[in-house]
Backbone as CSV, one residue per row, in Angstrom:
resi,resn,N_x,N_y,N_z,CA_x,CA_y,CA_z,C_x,C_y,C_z
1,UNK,-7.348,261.744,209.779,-7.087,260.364,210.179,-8.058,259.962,211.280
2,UNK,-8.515,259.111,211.299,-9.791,258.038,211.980,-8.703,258.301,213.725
3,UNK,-8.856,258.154,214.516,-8.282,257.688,215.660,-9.167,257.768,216.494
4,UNK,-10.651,257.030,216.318,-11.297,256.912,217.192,-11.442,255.800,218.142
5,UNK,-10.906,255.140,217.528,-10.062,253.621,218.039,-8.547,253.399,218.102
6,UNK,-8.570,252.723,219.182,-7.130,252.605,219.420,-7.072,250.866,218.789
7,UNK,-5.795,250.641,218.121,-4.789,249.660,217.514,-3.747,248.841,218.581
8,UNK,-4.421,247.575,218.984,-3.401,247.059,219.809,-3.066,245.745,219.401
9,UNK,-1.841,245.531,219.889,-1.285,243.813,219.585,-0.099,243.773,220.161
10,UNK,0.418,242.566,219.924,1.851,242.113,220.720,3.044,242.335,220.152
11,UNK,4.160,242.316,220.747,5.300,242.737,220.039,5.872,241.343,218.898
12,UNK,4.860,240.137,219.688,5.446,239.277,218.533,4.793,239.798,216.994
13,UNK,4.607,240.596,216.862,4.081,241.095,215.659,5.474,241.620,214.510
14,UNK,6.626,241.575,215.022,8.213,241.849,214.342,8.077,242.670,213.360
15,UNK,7.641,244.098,213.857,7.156,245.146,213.380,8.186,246.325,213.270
16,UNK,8.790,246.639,212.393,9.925,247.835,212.925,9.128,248.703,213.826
17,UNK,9.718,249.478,214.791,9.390,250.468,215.939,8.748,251.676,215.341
18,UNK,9.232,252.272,213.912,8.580,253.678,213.148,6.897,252.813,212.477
19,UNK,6.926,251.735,211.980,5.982,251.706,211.841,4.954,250.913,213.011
20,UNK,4.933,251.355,213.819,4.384,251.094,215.344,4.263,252.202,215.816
21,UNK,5.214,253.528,215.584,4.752,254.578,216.373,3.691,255.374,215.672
22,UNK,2.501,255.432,215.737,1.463,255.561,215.306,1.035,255.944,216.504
23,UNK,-0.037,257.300,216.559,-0.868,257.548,217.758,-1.846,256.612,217.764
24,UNK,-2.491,256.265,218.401,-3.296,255.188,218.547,-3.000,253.462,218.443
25,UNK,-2.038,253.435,218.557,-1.317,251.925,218.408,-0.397,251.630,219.535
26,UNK,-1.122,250.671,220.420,-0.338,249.963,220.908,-0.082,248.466,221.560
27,UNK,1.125,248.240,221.621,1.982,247.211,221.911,2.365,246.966,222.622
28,UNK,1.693,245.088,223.005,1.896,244.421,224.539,3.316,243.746,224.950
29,UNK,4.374,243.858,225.459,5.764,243.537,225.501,5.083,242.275,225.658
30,UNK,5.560,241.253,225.671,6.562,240.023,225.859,7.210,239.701,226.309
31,UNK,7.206,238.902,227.518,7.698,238.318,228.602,8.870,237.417,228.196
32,UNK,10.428,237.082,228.081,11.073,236.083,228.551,11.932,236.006,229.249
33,UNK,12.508,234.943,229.641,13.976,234.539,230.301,14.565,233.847,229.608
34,UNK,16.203,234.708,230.009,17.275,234.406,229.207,18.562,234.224,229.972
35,UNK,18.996,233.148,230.220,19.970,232.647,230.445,19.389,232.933,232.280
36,UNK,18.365,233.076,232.987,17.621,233.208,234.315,17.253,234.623,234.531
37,UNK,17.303,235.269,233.692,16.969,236.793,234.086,15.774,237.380,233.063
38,UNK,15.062,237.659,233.887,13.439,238.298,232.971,13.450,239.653,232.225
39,UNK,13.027,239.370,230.951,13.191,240.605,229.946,11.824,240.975,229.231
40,UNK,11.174,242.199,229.580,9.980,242.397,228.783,10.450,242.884,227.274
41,UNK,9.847,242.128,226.449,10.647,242.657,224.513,9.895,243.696,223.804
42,UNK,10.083,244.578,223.796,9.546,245.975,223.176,9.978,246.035,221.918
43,UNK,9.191,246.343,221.372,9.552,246.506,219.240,11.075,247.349,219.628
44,UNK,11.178,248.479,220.140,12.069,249.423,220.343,13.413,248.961,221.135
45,UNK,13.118,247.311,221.522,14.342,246.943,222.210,15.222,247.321,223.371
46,UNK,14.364,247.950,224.201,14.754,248.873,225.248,15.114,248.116,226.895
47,UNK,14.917,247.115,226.834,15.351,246.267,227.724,15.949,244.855,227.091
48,UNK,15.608,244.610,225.865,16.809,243.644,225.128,17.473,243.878,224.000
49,UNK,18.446,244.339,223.747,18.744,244.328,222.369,19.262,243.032,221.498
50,UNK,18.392,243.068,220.122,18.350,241.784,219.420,19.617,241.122,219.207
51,UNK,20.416,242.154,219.291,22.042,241.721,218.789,22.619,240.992,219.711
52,UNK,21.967,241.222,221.065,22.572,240.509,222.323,21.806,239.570,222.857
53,UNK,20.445,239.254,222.202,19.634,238.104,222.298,20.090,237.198,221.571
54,UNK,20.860,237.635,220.393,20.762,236.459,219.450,22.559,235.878,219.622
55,UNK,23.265,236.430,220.244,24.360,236.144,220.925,24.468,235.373,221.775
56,UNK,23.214,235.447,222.950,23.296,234.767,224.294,22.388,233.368,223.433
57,UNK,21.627,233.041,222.741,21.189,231.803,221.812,22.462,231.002,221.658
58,UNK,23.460,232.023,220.589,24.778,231.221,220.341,25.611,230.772,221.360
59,UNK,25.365,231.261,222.179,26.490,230.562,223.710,25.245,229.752,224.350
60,UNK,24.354,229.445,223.880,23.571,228.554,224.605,22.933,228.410,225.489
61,UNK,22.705,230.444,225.910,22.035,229.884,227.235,20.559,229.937,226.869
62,UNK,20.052,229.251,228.121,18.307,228.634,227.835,17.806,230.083,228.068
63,UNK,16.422,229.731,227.420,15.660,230.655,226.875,14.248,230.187,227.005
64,UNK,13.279,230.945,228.000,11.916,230.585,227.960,10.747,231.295,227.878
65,UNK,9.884,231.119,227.125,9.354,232.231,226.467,7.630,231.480,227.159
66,UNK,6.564,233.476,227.550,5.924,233.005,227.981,4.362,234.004,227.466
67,UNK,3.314,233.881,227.851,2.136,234.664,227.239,2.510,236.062,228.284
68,UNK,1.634,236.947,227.970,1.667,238.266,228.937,0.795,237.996,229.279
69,UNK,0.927,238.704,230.750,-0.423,238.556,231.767,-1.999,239.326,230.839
70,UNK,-3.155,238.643,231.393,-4.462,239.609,231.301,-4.014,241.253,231.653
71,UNK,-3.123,241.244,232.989,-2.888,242.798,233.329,-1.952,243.630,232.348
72,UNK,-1.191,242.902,231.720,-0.558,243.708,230.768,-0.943,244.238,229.458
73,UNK,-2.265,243.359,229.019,-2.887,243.717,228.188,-3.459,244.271,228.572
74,UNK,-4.299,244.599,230.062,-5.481,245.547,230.320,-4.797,247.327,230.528
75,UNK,-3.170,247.217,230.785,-2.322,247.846,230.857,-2.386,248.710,229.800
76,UNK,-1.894,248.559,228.645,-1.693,248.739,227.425,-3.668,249.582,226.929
77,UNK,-4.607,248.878,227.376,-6.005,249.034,226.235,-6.625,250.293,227.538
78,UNK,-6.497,250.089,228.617,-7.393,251.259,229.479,-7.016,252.558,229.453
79,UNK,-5.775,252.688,228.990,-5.954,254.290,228.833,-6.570,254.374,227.655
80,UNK,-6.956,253.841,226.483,-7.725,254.489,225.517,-8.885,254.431,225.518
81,UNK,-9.136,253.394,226.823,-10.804,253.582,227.271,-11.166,254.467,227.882
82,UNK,-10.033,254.928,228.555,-10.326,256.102,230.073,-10.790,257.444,229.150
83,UNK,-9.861,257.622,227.703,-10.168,258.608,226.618,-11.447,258.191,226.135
84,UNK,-11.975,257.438,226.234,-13.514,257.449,225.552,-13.146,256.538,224.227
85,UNK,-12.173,256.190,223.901,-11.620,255.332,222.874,-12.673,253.859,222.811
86,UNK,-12.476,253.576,221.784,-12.670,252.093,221.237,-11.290,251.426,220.981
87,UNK,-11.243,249.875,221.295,-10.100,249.501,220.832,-10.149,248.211,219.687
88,UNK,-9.460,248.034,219.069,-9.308,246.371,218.312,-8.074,246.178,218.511
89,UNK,-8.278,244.626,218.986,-6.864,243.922,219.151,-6.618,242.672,218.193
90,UNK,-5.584,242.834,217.552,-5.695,241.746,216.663,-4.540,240.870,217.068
91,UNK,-4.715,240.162,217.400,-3.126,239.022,218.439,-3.091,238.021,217.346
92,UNK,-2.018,237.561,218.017,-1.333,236.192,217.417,-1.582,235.088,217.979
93,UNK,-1.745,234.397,216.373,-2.384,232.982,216.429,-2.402,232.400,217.737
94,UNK,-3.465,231.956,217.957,-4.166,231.020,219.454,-3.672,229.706,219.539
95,UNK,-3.517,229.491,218.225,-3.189,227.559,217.670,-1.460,227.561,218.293
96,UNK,-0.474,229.054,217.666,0.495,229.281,218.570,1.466,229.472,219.852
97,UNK,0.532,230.033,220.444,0.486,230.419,221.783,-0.803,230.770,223.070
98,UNK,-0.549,230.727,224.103,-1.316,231.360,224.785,-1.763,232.758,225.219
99,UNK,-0.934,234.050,224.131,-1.048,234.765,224.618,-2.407,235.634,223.380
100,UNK,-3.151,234.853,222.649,-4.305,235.718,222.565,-5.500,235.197,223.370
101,UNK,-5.197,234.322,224.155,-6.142,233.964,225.600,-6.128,234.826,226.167
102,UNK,-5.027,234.942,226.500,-4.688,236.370,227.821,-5.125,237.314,227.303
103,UNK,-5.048,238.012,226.226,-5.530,238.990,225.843,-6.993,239.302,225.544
104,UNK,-7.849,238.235,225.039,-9.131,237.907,224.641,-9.882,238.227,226.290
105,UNK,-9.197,237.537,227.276,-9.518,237.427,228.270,-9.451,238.949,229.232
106,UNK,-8.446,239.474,228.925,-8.577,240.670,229.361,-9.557,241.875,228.752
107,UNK,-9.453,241.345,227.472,-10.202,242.758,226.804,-11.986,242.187,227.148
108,UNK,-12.523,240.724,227.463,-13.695,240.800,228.332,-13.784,241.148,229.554
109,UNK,-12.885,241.430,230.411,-12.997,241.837,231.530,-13.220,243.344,231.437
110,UNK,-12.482,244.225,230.476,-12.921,245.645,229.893,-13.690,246.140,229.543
111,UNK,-13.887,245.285,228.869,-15.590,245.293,228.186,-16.725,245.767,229.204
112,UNK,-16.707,244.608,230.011,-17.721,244.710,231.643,-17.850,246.544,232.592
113,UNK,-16.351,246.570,232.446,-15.689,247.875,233.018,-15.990,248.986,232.435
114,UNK,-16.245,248.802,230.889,-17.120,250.065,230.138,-17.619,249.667,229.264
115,UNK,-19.094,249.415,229.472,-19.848,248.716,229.125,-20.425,249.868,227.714
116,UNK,-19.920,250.707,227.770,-20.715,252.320,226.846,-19.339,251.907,225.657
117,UNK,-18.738,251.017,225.561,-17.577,251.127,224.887,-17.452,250.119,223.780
118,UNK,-16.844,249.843,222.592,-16.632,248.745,221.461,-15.015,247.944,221.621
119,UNK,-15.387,247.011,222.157,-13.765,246.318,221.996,-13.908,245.355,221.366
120,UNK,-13.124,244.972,220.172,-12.908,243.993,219.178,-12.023,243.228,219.249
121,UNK,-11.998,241.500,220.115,-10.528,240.913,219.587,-10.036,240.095,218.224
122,UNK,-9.565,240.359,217.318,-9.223,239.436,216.133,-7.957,238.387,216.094
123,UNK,-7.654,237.193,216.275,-7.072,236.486,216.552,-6.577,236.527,214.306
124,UNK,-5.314,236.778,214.192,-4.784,237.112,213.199,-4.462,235.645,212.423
125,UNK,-4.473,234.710,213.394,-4.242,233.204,212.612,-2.831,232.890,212.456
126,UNK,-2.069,234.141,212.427,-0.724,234.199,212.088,0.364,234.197,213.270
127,UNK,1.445,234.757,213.229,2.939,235.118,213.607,3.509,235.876,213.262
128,UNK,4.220,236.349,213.413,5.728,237.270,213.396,5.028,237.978,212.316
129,UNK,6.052,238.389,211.188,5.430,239.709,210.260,4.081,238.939,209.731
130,UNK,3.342,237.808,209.852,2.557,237.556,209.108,1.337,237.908,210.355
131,UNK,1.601,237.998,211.509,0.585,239.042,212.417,0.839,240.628,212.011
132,UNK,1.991,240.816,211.567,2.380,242.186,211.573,1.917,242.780,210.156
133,UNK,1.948,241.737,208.895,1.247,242.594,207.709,-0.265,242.800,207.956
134,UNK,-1.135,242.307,208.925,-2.794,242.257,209.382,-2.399,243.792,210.175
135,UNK,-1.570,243.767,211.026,-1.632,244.841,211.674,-1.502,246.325,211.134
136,UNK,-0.885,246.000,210.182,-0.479,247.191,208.899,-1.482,247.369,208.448
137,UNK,-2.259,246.873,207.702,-3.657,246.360,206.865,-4.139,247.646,208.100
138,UNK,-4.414,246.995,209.090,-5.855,247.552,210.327,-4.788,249.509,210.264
139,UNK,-4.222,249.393,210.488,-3.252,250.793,210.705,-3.639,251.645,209.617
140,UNK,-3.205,251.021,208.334,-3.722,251.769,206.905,-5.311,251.578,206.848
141,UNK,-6.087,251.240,207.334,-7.449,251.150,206.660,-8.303,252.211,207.829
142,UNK,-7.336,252.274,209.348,-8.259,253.010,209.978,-7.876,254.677,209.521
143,UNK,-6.391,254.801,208.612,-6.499,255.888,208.691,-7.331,256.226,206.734
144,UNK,-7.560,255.028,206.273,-8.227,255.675,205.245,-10.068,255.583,205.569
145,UNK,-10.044,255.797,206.912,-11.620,255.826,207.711,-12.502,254.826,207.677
146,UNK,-12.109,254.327,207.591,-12.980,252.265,208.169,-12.838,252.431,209.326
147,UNK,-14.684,252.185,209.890,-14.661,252.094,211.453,-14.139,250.816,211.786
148,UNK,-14.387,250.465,213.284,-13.596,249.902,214.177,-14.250,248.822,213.506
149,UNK,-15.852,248.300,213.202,-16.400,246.986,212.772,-15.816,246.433,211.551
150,UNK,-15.461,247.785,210.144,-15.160,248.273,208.933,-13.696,246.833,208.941
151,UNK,-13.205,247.569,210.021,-12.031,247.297,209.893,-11.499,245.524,210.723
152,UNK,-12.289,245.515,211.558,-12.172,243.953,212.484,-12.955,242.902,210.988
153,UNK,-13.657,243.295,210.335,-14.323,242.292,209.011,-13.300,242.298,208.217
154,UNK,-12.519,243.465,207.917,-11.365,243.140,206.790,-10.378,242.311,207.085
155,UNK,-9.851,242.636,208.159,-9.401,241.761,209.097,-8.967,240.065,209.201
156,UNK,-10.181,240.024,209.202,-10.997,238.488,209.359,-11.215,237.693,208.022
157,UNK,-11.495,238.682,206.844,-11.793,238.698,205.612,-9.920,237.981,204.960
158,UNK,-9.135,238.435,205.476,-8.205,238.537,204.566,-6.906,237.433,205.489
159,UNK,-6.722,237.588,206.920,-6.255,236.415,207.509,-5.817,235.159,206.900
160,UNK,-6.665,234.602,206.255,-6.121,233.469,205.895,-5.558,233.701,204.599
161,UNK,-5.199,234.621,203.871,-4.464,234.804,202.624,-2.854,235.193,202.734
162,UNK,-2.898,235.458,204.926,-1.579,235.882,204.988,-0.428,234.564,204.731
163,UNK,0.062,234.045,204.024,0.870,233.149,203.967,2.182,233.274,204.591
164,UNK,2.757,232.449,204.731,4.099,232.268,206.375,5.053,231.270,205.716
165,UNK,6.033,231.508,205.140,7.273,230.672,204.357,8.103,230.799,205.465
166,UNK,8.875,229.611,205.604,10.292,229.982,206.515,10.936,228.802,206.524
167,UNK,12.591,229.383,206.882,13.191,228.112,206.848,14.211,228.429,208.220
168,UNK,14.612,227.217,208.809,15.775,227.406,210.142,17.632,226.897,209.490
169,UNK,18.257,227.681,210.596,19.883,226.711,210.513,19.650,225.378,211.371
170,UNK,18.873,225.185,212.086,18.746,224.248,212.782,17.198,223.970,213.874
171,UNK,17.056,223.015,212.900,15.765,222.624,213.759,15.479,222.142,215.380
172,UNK,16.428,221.841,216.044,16.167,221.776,217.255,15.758,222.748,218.444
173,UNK,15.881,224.292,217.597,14.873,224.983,218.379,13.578,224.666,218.080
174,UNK,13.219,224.856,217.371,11.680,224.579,216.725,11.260,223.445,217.110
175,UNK,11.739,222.252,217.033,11.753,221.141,218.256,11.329,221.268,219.309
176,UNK,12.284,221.858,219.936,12.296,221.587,221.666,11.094,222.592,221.897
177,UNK,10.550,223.591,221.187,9.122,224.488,221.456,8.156,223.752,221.472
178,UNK,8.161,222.692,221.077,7.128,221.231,220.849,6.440,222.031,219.375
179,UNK,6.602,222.933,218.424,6.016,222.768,217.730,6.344,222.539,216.328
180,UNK,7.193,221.312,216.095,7.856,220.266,215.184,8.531,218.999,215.842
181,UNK,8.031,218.181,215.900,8.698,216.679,215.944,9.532,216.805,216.164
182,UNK,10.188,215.829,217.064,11.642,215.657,217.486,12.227,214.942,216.538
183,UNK,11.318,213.786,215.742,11.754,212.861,214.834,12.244,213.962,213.668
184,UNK,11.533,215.090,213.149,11.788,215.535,211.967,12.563,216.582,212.615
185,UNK,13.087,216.881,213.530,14.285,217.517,213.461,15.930,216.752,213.743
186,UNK,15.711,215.818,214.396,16.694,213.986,214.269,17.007,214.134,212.789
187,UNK,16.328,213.923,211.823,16.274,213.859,210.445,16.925,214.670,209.880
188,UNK,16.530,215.718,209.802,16.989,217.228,209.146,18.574,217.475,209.646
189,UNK,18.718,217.449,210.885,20.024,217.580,211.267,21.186,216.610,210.629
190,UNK,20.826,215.134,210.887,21.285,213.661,210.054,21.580,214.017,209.002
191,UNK,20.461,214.724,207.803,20.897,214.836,207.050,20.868,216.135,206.020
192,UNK,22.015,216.846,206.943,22.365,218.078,206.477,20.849,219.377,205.741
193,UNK,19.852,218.822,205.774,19.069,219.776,204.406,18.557,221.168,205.999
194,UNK,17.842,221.898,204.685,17.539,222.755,205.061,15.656,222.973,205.244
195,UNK,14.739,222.845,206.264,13.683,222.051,206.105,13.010,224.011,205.485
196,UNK,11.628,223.360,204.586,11.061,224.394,204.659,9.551,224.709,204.928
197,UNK,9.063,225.943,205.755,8.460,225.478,206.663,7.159,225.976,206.298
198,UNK,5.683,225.800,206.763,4.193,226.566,206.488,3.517,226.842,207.296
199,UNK,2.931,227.511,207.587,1.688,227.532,208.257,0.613,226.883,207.654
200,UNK,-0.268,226.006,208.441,-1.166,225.564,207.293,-2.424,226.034,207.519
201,UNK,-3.922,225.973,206.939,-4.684,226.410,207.850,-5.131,226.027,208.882
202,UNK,-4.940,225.398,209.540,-5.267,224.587,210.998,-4.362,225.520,212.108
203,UNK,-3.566,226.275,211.432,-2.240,227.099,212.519,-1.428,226.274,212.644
204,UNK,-0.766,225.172,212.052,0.262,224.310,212.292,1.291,223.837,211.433
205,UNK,2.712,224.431,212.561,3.648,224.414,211.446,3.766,223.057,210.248
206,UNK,4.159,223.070,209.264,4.331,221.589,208.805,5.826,222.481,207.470
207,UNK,6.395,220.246,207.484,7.322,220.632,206.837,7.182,220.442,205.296
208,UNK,7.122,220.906,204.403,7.227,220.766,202.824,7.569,220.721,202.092
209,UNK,9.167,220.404,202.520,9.927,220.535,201.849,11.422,220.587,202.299
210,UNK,12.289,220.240,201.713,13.801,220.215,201.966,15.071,220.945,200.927
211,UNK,15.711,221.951,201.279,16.645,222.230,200.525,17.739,221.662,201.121
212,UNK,19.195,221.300,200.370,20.288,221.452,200.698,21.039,222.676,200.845
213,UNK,21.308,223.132,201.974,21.708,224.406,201.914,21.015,225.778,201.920
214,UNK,21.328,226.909,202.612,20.485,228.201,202.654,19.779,228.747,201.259
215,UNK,21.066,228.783,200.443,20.636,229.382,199.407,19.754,228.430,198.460
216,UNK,19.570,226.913,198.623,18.789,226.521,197.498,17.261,226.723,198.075
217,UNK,17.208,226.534,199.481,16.093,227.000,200.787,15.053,228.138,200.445
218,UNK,16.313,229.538,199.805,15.739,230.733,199.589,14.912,230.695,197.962
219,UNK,15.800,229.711,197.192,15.215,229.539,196.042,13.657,228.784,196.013
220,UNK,13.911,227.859,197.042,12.683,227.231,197.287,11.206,228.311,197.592
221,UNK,11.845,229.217,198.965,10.903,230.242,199.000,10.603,231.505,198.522
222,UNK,11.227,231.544,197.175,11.031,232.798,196.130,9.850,231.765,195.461
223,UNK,9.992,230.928,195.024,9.260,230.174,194.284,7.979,230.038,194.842
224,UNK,7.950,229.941,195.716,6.269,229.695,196.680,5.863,231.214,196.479
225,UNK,6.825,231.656,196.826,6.027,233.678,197.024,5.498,234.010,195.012
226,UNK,6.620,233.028,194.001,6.213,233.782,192.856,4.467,232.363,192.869
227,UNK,4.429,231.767,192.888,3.286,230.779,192.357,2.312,231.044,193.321
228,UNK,2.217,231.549,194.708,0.998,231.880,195.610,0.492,233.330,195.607
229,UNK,1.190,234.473,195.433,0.950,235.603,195.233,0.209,236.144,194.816
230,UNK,-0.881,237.182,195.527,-2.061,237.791,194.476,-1.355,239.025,194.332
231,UNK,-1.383,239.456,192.891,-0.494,240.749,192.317,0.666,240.727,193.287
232,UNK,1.481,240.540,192.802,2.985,240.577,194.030,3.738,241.731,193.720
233,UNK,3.154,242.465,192.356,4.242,243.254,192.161,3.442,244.875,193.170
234,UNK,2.395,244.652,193.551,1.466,245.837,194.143,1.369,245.665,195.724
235,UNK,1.886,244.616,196.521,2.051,244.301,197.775,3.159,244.733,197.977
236,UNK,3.158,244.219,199.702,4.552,244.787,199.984,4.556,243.399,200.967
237,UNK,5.625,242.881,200.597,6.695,241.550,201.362,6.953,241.541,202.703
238,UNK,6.869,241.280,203.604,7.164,241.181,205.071,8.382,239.750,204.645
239,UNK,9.674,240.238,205.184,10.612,239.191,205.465,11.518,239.335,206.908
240,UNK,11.201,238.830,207.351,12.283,238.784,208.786,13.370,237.701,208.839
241,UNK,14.528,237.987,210.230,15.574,236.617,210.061,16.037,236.687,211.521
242,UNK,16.578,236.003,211.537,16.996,236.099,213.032,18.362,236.096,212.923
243,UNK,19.192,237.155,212.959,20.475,238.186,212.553,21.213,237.784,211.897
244,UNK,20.645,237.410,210.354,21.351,237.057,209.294,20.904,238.070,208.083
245,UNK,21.226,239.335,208.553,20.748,240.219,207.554,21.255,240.052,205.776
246,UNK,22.299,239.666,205.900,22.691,239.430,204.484,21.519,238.008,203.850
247,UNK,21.071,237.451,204.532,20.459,236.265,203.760,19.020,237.328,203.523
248,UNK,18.793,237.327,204.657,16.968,238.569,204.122,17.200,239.556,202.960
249,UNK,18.417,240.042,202.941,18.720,240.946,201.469,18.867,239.589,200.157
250,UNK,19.376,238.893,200.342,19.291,237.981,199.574,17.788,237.484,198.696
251,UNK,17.623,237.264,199.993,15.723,236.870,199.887,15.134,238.071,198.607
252,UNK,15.318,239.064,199.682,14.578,240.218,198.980,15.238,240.437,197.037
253,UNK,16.550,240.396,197.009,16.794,240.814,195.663,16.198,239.618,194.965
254,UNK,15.931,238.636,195.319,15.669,237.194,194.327,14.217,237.541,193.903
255,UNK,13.712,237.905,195.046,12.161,238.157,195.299,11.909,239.450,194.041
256,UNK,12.728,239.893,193.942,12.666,241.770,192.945,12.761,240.773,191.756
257,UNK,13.584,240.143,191.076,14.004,239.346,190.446,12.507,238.823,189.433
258,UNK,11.635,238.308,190.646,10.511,237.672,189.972,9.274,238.452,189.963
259,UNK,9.546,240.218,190.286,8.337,241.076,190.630,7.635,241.435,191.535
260,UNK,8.628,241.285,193.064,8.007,242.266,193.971,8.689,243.350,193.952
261,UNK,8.231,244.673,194.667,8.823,245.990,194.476,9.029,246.608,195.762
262,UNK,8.021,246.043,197.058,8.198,246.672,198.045,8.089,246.217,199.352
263,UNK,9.070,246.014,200.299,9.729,244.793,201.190,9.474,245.683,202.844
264,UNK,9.438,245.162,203.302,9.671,245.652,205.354,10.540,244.034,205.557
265,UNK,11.602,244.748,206.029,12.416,243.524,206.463,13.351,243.992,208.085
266,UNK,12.677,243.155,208.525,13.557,243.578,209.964,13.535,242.159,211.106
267,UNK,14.362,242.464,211.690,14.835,241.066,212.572,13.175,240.411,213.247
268,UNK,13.226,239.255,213.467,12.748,238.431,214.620,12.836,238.731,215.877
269,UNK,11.417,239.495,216.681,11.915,239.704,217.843,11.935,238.513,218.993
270,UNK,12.524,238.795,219.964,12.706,237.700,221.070,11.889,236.693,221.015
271,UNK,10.556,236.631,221.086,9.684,235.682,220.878,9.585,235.233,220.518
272,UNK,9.615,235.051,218.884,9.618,234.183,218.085,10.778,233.634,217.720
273,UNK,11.949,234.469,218.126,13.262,233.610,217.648,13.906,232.924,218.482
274,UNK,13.309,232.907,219.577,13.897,231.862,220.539,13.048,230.644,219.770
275,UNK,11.969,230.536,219.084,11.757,229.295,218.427,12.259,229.061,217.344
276,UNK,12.863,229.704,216.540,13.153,229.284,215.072,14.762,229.615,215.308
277,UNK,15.527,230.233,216.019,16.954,230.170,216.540,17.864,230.991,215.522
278,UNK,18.732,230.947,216.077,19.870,232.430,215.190,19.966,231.568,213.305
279,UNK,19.556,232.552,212.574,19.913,232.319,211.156,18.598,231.824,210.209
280,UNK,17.648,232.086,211.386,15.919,231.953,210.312,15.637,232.718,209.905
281,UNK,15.350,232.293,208.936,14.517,233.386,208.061,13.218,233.203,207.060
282,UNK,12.603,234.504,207.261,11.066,233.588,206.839,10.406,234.693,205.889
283,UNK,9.179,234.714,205.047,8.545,235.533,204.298,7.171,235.508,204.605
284,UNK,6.518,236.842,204.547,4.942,236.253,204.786,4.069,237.268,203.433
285,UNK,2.999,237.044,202.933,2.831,237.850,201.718,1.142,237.302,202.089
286,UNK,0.812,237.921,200.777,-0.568,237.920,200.849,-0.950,236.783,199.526
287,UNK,-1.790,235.993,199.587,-1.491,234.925,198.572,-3.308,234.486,198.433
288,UNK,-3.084,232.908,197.864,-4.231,232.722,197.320,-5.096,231.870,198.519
289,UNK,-4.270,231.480,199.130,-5.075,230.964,200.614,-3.830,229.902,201.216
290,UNK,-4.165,229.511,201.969,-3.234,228.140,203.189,-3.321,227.086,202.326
């Protein structure tokens, strides 16, 4: 196995913890506050557990979510420099957040610091498992020996094929993040549907659609995964939810239904589900483009 480079990114990547523990891989926590008290979010949940994040949502208390410092990323990448390591960081979408600034920004300040060294940042275009199937991609390709360049081009190469389906119980989180209209969540609420959601290529959410109800929602997004899909039955599905595990099994058997075979499904961590709120759930796959 390649581990001449080290594998880094953020925990908004909603990555189960076994496939993260990888030597050479690592992961920048995530800063929020919840209900006034500061929580760094670790894939492994070790200072929040999801079950009690997505509890304190339902009682309402506020929730503010923020980038990680430059130091926490420089945190995370210098010991594999201090080893003589190379690193690639592949973060989440810029159009999203501020935290592949911080990171971009730190890994040039590293750079300077060991100048004898290769650091790569790849801004993934994506979110949640749809940063996290790129990160898989870079994980599997360094250990089938693609150097660090090998592997930042595939990278880059394939990004925009990651496609991002999702739908909410209620749009006024996604709202109040400023990244959906207040008007189109006024709407959606008014009138009962269920909105469904894209990434487009610009990085911006948009809405495309409306079901009545969860389950016609999920039908909606089996249907996008069967008509966008390159070979679907030879991929593997990234679906997350924010602790509505019975609807993501749902997802998934509908999804078997029309010829996928092999799924990673695991919750929404803190970060992202303080925007999309208790009962989202979303799909990300590899498709024909945005």
């Amino acid at each position: 196995m390649n581990h001449s480079y080290a594998i880094m990114t953020e925990a908004s990547c909603d990555l189960p913890p076994e496939c993260l523990n990888v030597p050479g891989v690592a992961v920048v926590p995530l800063p929020i506050v919840v209900g006034g008290r500061s929580y760094d979010c670790y894939p492994d949940e070790r200072e929040l557990k999801l079950a009690d994040f997505y509890d304190m949502l339902r009682d309402k208390q506020r929730v503010s979510t923020a980038a990680p410092s430059p130091q926490a990323f420089a945190a995370c990448a210098e010991p594999f420099l201090r080893q003589g390591m190379d690193v690639l960081y592949i973060g989440l979408a810029s159009t999203l957040s501020g935290t592949y600034a911080a990171g971009e920004l730190a890994m040039r300040d590293l750079a300077r610091a060991y100048p004898g060294q290769s650091i790569r940042c790849v801004d993934s275009h994506s979110g949640s498992q749809g940063e996290g199937l790129l990160v898989q991609m870079a994980i599997d390709a360094r250990a089938r020996g693609l150097s660090l360049e090998e592997n930042a081009a595939l990278i880059e190469s394939k990004r925009m094929q990651v496609l991002h389906c999702f739908t909410v119980q209620d749009l006024h989180y996604i709202a109040r993040s400023g990244r959906l209209s207040g008007y189109a969540a006024l709407l959606g609420s008014l009138l009962s549907f269920k909105p469904i959601l894209w990434l487009n290529r610009e990085g911006v959410i948009k809405v495309i659609g409306r079901a009545r109800g969860m389950r016609k929602a999920i039908n909606a997004m089996v249907d996008l995964v069967k008509d966008k899909a390159l070979d679907l039955a030879n991929q593997c599905i990234y679906i997350a939810h924010a602790d509505v595990a019975d609807l993501a099994a749902e997802l998934a058997d509908r999804l078997r239904e029309v010829g996928a075979a092999r799924f990673v499904i695991h919750q929404l961590g803190p970060a992202i589900g303080a925007h999309g709120g208790p009962g989202a759930l979303a799909v990300f796959w590899l498709g024909t483009g945005r």
